[in-house]
PDB file of C-alpha atoms in Angstrom:
ATOM      1  CA  MET A 168      -0.014   0.197  -0.033  1.00 48.00           C
ATOM      2  CA  CYS A 169       1.466   3.328  -0.782  1.00 52.00           C
ATOM      3  CA  TYR A 170       0.623   7.248   0.559  1.00 54.00           C
ATOM      4  CA  PRO A 171       0.617  10.191  -1.240  1.00 55.00           C
ATOM      5  CA  PHE A 172       3.371  11.814  -2.130  1.00 53.00           C
ATOM      6  CA  LYS A 173       4.595  13.769   1.066  1.00 54.00           C
ATOM      7  CA  GLU A 174       6.501  17.504   1.554  1.00 55.00           C
ATOM      8  CA  GLN A 175       7.369  19.051   4.140  1.00 53.00           C
ATOM      9  CA  LYS A 176      10.044  21.481   5.221  1.00 51.00           C
ATOM     10  CA  PHE A 177      12.840  20.794   7.979  1.00 49.00           C
ATOM     11  CA  ASP A 178      14.655  23.246   9.118  1.00 47.00           C
ATOM     12  CA  LYS A 179      17.789  22.550  11.921  1.00 45.00           C
ATOM     13  CA  ARG A 180      20.747  22.855  10.435  1.00 46.00           C
ATOM     14  CA  GLN A 181      20.285  23.618   6.326  1.00 46.00           C
ATOM     15  CA  GLU A 182      17.863  26.761   5.713  1.00 36.00           C
ATOM     16  CA  ASP A 183      15.189  25.684   4.075  1.00 39.00           C
ATOM     17  CA  SER A 184      15.785  21.837   3.321  1.00 56.00           C
ATOM     18  CA  ILE A 185      12.967  19.686   2.139  1.00 71.00           C
ATOM     19  CA  MET A 186      12.133  16.093   2.810  1.00 77.00           C
ATOM     20  CA  LYS A 187      10.413  14.391   0.626  1.00 88.00           C
ATOM     21  CA  GLY A 188       9.128  10.899   0.930  1.00 92.00           C
ATOM     22  CA  TYR A 189       6.043   8.187   1.199  1.00 92.00           C
ATOM     23  CA  ALA A 190       5.015   5.607   3.556  1.00 93.00           C
ATOM     24  CA  VAL A 191       5.507   2.081   2.530  1.00 94.00           C
ATOM     25  CA  GLU A 192       4.382  -1.060   3.447  1.00 93.00           C
ATOM     26  CA  SER A 193       8.019  -2.090   4.919  1.00 93.00           C
ATOM     27  CA  GLY A 194       8.807   1.648   6.114  1.00 95.00           C
ATOM     28  CA  TYR A 195       9.308   4.770   4.702  1.00 95.00           C
ATOM     29  CA  MET A 196      11.235   5.866   1.454  1.00 95.00           C
ATOM     30  CA  GLY A 197      12.948   9.159   2.272  1.00 93.00           C
ATOM     31  CA  TYR A 198      14.584  11.471  -0.669  1.00 93.00           C
ATOM     32  CA  VAL A 199      18.191  12.056  -0.282  1.00 91.00           C
ATOM     33  CA  ASP A 200      20.976  12.906  -2.481  1.00 88.00           C
ATOM     34  CA  GLY A 201      18.333  12.653  -5.851  1.00 88.00           C
ATOM     35  CA  VAL A 202      17.530   8.600  -4.884  1.00 92.00           C
ATOM     36  CA  TYR A 203      14.821   7.036  -3.138  1.00 94.00           C
ATOM     37  CA  MET A 204      16.391   5.391  -0.036  1.00 94.00           C
ATOM     38  CA  LEU A 205      14.459   3.058   2.374  1.00 95.00           C
ATOM     39  CA  PHE A 206      14.197   3.969   6.447  1.00 96.00           C
ATOM     40  CA  ALA A 207      12.723   1.895   8.814  1.00 95.00           C
ATOM     41  CA  SER A 208      10.218   5.025   9.565  1.00 94.00           C
ATOM     42  CA  GLU A 209       9.608   8.725   9.072  1.00 93.00           C
ATOM     43  CA  MET A 210      11.137   9.425  12.012  1.00 94.00           C
ATOM     44  CA  ASP A 211      14.658   7.873  11.427  1.00 94.00           C
ATOM     45  CA  TYR A 212      14.621   9.514   8.177  1.00 93.00           C
ATOM     46  CA  GLU A 213      13.972  12.754   9.954  1.00 92.00           C
ATOM     47  CA  ASP A 214      17.056  11.925  11.961  1.00 92.00           C
ATOM     48  CA  TYR A 215      19.144  10.395   9.185  1.00 92.00           C
ATOM     49  CA  ILE A 216      18.207  14.264   7.060  1.00 90.00           C
ATOM     50  CA  ALA A 217      19.070  16.071  10.959  1.00 88.00           C
ATOM     51  CA  ASP A 218      22.764  14.444  11.248  1.00 81.00           C
TER      52      ASP A 218
END
């Protein structure tokens, strides 16, 4: 089951960095450096982007 594309702003270190991703059956597909990577959850993706 796929969910609609989700885009949100996340300002921690980089100004105007944009998080993109969507939930999938096996976790969360997050957009990183031009490709989608699978994360265990959206929270893991947010942590990865923040670091």
